Short mmCIF file of C-alpha atoms in Angstrom, two decimals:
data_model
loop_
_atom_site.label_atom_id
_atom_site.label_comp_id
_atom_site.label_asym_id
_atom_site.label_seq_id
_atom_site.Cartn_x
_atom_site.Cartn_y
_atom_site.Cartn_z
CA UNK A 1 70.51 153.23 115.55
CA UNK A 2 70.10 150.06 117.80
CA UNK A 3 66.47 149.65 116.38
CA UNK A 4 67.31 149.69 113.11
CA UNK A 5 70.43 146.94 113.89
CA UNK A 6 67.84 144.72 115.39
CA UNK A 7 65.42 145.07 112.58
CA UNK A 8 68.12 144.55 109.91
CA UNK A 9 69.23 141.23 111.87
CA UNK A 10 65.85 139.98 111.95
CA UNK A 11 65.26 141.00 108.12
CA UNK A 12 68.41 139.08 107.58
CA UNK A 13 67.38 136.05 109.62
CA UNK A 14 64.13 136.05 107.66
CA UNK A 15 65.63 136.00 104.18
CA UNK A 16 68.47 133.26 105.38
CA UNK A 17 65.57 131.14 106.66
CA UNK A 18 63.59 131.41 103.54
CA UNK A 19 66.71 131.00 101.28
CA UNK A 20 67.64 127.44 103.30
CA UNK A 21 63.78 126.25 103.11
CA UNK A 22 64.01 127.41 99.27
CA UNK A 23 67.16 125.56 99.10
CA UNK A 24 65.96 122.21 101.08
CA UNK A 25 62.96 122.21 98.70
CA UNK A 26 64.95 122.35 95.61
CA UNK A 27 66.94 119.28 96.86
CA UNK A 28 63.86 117.34 98.02
CA UNK A 29 62.35 117.78 94.76
CA UNK A 30 65.40 116.77 92.67
CA UNK A 31 65.61 113.45 94.61
CA UNK A 32 61.72 112.38 93.56
CA UNK A 33 63.55 110.71 91.06
CA UNK A 34 64.51 108.07 93.71
CA UNK A 35 61.25 107.49 95.07
CA UNK A 36 61.10 104.53 93.23
CA UNK A 37 64.00 102.98 95.21
CA UNK A 38 62.18 104.24 98.37
CA UNK A 39 58.70 103.14 97.86
CA UNK A 40 58.67 101.26 101.33
CA UNK A 41 60.07 104.91 103.36
CA UNK A 42 57.17 106.63 101.30
CA UNK A 43 54.57 104.03 102.10
CA UNK A 44 55.36 104.33 105.98
CA UNK A 45 55.03 108.09 105.90
CA UNK A 46 51.98 107.69 104.00
CA UNK A 47 50.39 105.51 106.86
CA UNK A 48 51.56 108.12 109.68
CA UNK A 49 50.49 110.85 108.06
CA UNK A 50 47.06 109.69 106.45
CA UNK A 51 45.88 106.51 107.72
CA UNK A 52 46.63 107.21 111.40
CA UNK A 53 45.10 110.74 110.83
CA UNK A 54 41.81 109.36 109.77
CA UNK A 55 40.00 108.73 112.87
CA UNK A 56 41.06 112.27 114.50
CA UNK A 57 40.08 113.91 110.85
CA UNK A 58 36.65 112.24 110.80
CA UNK A 59 35.76 113.76 114.26
CA UNK A 60 36.83 117.01 113.24
CA UNK A 61 35.37 116.97 109.82
CA UNK A 62 31.97 115.46 111.16
CA UNK A 63 31.25 118.06 114.06
CA UNK A 64 32.65 121.43 111.80
CA UNK A 65 29.90 120.08 109.45
CA UNK A 66 27.40 119.95 112.17
CA UNK A 67 28.18 123.13 113.62
CA UNK A 68 28.20 124.93 110.28
CA UNK A 69 24.91 123.42 109.39
CA UNK A 70 23.75 124.52 113.35
CA UNK A 71 25.02 128.15 112.73
CA UNK A 72 23.76 129.10 109.63
CA UNK A 73 20.65 127.18 109.49
CA UNK A 74 19.01 128.59 112.53
CA UNK A 75 19.54 132.22 110.81
CA UNK A 76 18.47 131.19 107.64
CA UNK A 77 15.44 129.69 109.36
CA UNK A 78 14.30 133.24 110.44
CA UNK A 79 14.16 134.09 106.49
CA UNK A 80 12.62 131.01 105.46
CA UNK A 81 15.88 130.36 103.26
CA UNK A 82 17.21 127.05 105.21
CA UNK A 83 16.51 125.19 101.96
CA UNK A 84 20.00 126.26 100.52
CA UNK A 85 21.89 125.25 103.77
CA UNK A 86 23.51 122.32 102.04
CA UNK A 87 25.11 124.53 99.05
CA UNK A 88 26.43 126.67 102.32
CA UNK A 89 28.08 123.67 104.10
CA UNK A 90 29.62 122.25 100.86
CA UNK A 91 31.23 125.44 99.67
CA UNK A 92 32.45 126.07 103.29
CA UNK A 93 34.02 123.01 103.63
CA UNK A 94 35.53 122.50 100.24
CA UNK A 95 36.92 125.97 99.83
CA UNK A 96 37.96 126.69 103.31
CA UNK A 97 37.44 124.79 106.18
CA UNK A 98 38.41 121.07 104.62
CA UNK A 99 41.62 121.98 103.34
CA UNK A 100 42.55 124.58 106.52
CA UNK A 101 41.29 122.40 109.16
CA UNK A 102 42.69 119.53 107.54
CA UNK A 103 46.47 120.81 107.16
CA UNK A 104 46.24 122.49 110.46
CA UNK A 105 45.40 118.93 112.29
CA UNK A 106 48.09 117.11 109.88
CA UNK A 107 50.63 119.69 111.13
CA UNK A 108 49.95 119.54 115.04
CA UNK A 109 50.04 115.59 114.72
CA UNK A 110 52.11 114.49 111.81
CA UNK A 111 54.18 117.27 110.92
CA UNK A 112 55.31 117.93 114.79
CA UNK A 113 56.20 113.92 114.73
CA UNK A 114 58.41 114.65 111.86
CA UNK A 115 60.20 117.89 113.21
CA UNK A 116 60.96 116.06 116.81
CA UNK A 117 62.24 113.11 114.76
CA UNK A 118 64.69 114.18 112.47
CA UNK A 119 65.76 116.62 115.34
CA UNK A 120 66.12 113.76 117.69
CA UNK A 121 68.58 112.38 114.87
CA UNK A 122 70.67 115.35 114.20
CA UNK A 123 71.18 116.21 118.10
CA UNK A 124 72.57 112.44 118.59
CA UNK A 125 74.40 112.71 115.45
CA UNK A 126 72.74 110.22 113.62
CA UNK A 127 72.56 112.46 110.30
CA UNK A 128 76.12 112.98 110.70
CA UNK A 129 76.44 109.10 110.43
CA UNK A 130 74.21 109.03 107.63
CA UNK A 131 76.57 111.04 105.58
CA UNK A 132 79.56 109.09 106.67
CA UNK A 133 77.67 106.19 105.09
CA UNK A 134 77.31 108.37 101.92
CA UNK A 135 73.62 108.48 102.61
CA UNK A 136 72.07 111.89 101.63
CA UNK A 137 70.12 113.18 104.56
CA UNK A 138 67.25 114.78 102.14
CA UNK A 139 67.15 112.09 100.16
CA UNK A 140 66.41 109.56 103.07
CA UNK A 141 64.72 111.87 105.68
CA UNK A 142 63.07 114.80 103.57
CA UNK A 143 61.83 112.99 100.52
CA UNK A 144 59.39 110.36 101.55
CA UNK A 145 57.95 112.76 103.86
CA UNK A 146 57.18 115.49 101.09
CA UNK A 147 55.75 112.69 99.01
CA UNK A 148 54.00 111.13 101.67
CA UNK A 149 52.15 115.03 102.41
CA UNK A 150 51.56 115.69 98.66
CA UNK A 151 49.47 112.55 98.28
CA UNK A 152 48.14 112.44 101.67
CA UNK A 153 46.58 115.81 102.38
CA UNK A 154 44.65 116.00 99.41
CA UNK A 155 43.29 112.64 100.27
CA UNK A 156 42.42 113.31 103.94
CA UNK A 157 40.72 116.79 102.36
CA UNK A 158 38.50 114.73 99.98
CA UNK A 159 37.57 112.24 103.31
CA UNK A 160 37.21 115.41 105.62
CA UNK A 161 35.05 117.37 103.06
CA UNK A 162 32.50 114.24 102.43
CA UNK A 163 32.47 113.47 106.16
CA UNK A 164 31.68 117.25 106.75
CA UNK A 165 29.25 117.55 104.34
CA UNK A 166 27.46 114.10 105.93
CA UNK A 167 27.44 115.87 109.57
CA UNK A 168 25.55 118.76 107.79
CA UNK A 169 23.13 116.89 106.36
CA UNK A 170 22.32 114.87 109.95
CA UNK A 171 22.04 118.17 111.73
CA UNK A 172 20.05 120.10 108.94
CA UNK A 173 17.90 116.83 109.03
CA UNK A 174 17.35 116.41 112.94
CA UNK A 175 17.28 119.67 114.36
CA UNK A 176 13.74 120.73 114.80
CA UNK A 177 14.08 124.51 114.02
CA UNK A 178 15.77 123.45 110.48
CA UNK A 179 14.37 120.09 109.58
CA UNK A 180 15.01 119.89 105.75
CA UNK A 181 14.82 116.64 104.03
CA UNK A 182 18.11 114.95 102.86
CA UNK A 183 16.88 115.36 99.27
CA UNK A 184 16.47 119.02 99.58
CA UNK A 185 20.04 119.39 101.40
CA UNK A 186 21.59 117.25 98.41
CA UNK A 187 19.62 119.23 95.67
CA UNK A 188 21.29 122.79 97.10
CA UNK A 189 24.22 120.91 97.47
CA UNK A 190 24.66 119.64 93.81
CA UNK A 191 23.47 123.23 92.69
CA UNK A 192 25.97 125.11 94.55
CA UNK A 193 28.95 122.69 94.85
CA UNK A 194 31.04 122.87 91.08
CA UNK A 195 34.35 121.13 90.16
CA UNK A 196 36.03 124.01 90.08
CA UNK A 197 35.52 124.70 93.78
CA UNK A 198 36.80 120.91 94.46
CA UNK A 199 39.66 121.45 92.38
CA UNK A 200 40.56 125.09 94.19
CA UNK A 201 40.42 122.96 97.50
CA UNK A 202 42.64 120.31 96.37
CA UNK A 203 45.00 122.79 94.91
CA UNK A 204 45.02 124.19 98.29
CA UNK A 205 45.53 120.86 99.97
CA UNK A 206 48.76 120.24 97.91
CA UNK A 207 50.12 123.30 98.40
CA UNK A 208 49.78 122.98 102.59
CA UNK A 209 50.87 119.40 102.38
CA UNK A 210 54.50 120.84 100.81
CA UNK A 211 54.56 123.42 103.63
CA UNK A 212 54.09 120.85 106.49
CA UNK A 213 56.64 118.73 105.21
CA UNK A 214 58.78 121.59 104.49
CA UNK A 215 58.61 123.57 107.69
CA UNK A 216 58.68 120.10 109.77
CA UNK A 217 62.06 118.64 107.44
CA UNK A 218 63.85 121.87 107.95
CA UNK A 219 63.54 122.61 111.37
CA UNK A 220 64.04 119.19 112.28
CA UNK A 221 67.81 119.82 110.50
CA UNK A 222 68.21 122.70 112.04
CA UNK A 223 68.05 121.24 115.76
CA UNK A 224 70.34 121.78 118.45
CA UNK A 225 70.76 122.09 122.19
CA UNK A 226 69.67 118.68 123.28
CA UNK A 227 66.19 117.89 124.91
CA UNK A 228 65.60 121.54 125.19
CA UNK A 229 66.19 122.16 121.27
CA UNK A 230 64.06 119.46 120.31
CA UNK A 231 61.06 120.73 122.28
CA UNK A 232 61.55 123.92 120.58
CA UNK A 233 61.84 122.66 117.31
CA UNK A 234 58.91 120.73 117.72
CA UNK A 235 57.04 123.63 118.63
CA UNK A 236 58.46 126.02 116.11
CA UNK A 237 57.14 123.50 113.01
CA UNK A 238 53.93 123.63 114.32
CA UNK A 239 53.78 127.28 114.63
CA UNK A 240 55.41 128.29 111.67
CA UNK A 241 53.24 125.60 109.78
CA UNK A 242 50.26 127.31 110.60
CA UNK A 243 51.17 130.44 110.10
CA UNK A 244 52.50 129.54 106.65
CA UNK A 245 49.17 127.70 105.68
CA UNK A 246 47.08 130.98 106.67
CA UNK A 247 49.05 133.45 104.51
CA UNK A 248 49.29 130.90 101.69
CA UNK A 249 45.53 130.28 101.81
CA UNK A 250 45.26 133.99 101.51
CA UNK A 251 47.39 134.19 98.30
CA UNK A 252 45.59 131.05 96.88
CA UNK A 253 42.07 132.38 97.72
CA UNK A 254 43.03 135.70 95.86
CA UNK A 255 44.63 134.18 92.72
CA UNK A 256 41.88 131.29 92.38
CA UNK A 257 39.03 133.77 92.37
#
C-alpha cells in the first residue's frame, strides 16, 4: 500500500506542476498585449538570450558541422558517395542538431540565469514588493523573457545552421580522404534541403524557446529556502528544460513527418 501511495503522490505532484505551468503560460500569453509598453525589458532579454549567446553558438555549430562531415564523409568515401555529404550535413543540422543543440545551449546559459535571477527575487521577497506596488510579477518578469525566447531561439538556430553548414563544407574540402569541392558540397545541399525542412526546424526552435522560458520562470517563481534553494531551482530548470526539449522533439518530429 505504501508503494501505491508514493506513486499516487508523485502523480499528483506531477499533475500539479503541469497545471501550474499551464496557468503560468496562459497568464504570460495574456500579458503579451502589454509588450509594447515593456519593449525595453524585452530588448534587454533579447540581448542576454541572443546576442550574448552568439560566440558560444558559433563555436558549437561550427565544430558540430565539422564532426558531422568528418564522421559521415569518411564512411561515404569507402563507397564513393562522398558527393552527397552536403545534403547529409544540411539536413542533420536543420532537422535536429541545430534546434536541439542550440536550445540546450540557451537553456544551460540563459535559462539557468533566468531561474536564478527570479529565484533570488523570490527568496529575498522582491516579488512580494512588486505585488505591493501593484506590479504583476508575470507581466514584469515572465512576459519579456518568453517573448525574447520565442524570437531569439529561432534566430540563433538559423545562425547555427548556417555556421554548421560552413563547418561541414570546410572539413569536406580540406580533409584528404573526403576532399570534395565547395560547389559539389553546395549542389548536394541545395538538392537535399527544401523550405519544408527549414520550416520544420524553425517550428521546433520556437517550441523549444517557449519551453526554456516557461520552465525557467516557473522554477524561479517556486524557489524557496535561501541560497541552497536558488541553486536547486537553477539546476532543476536546466534539467527539466533538457528533458522537455527532448520529449517535445520526438513528438514534433512525428507530427512534422
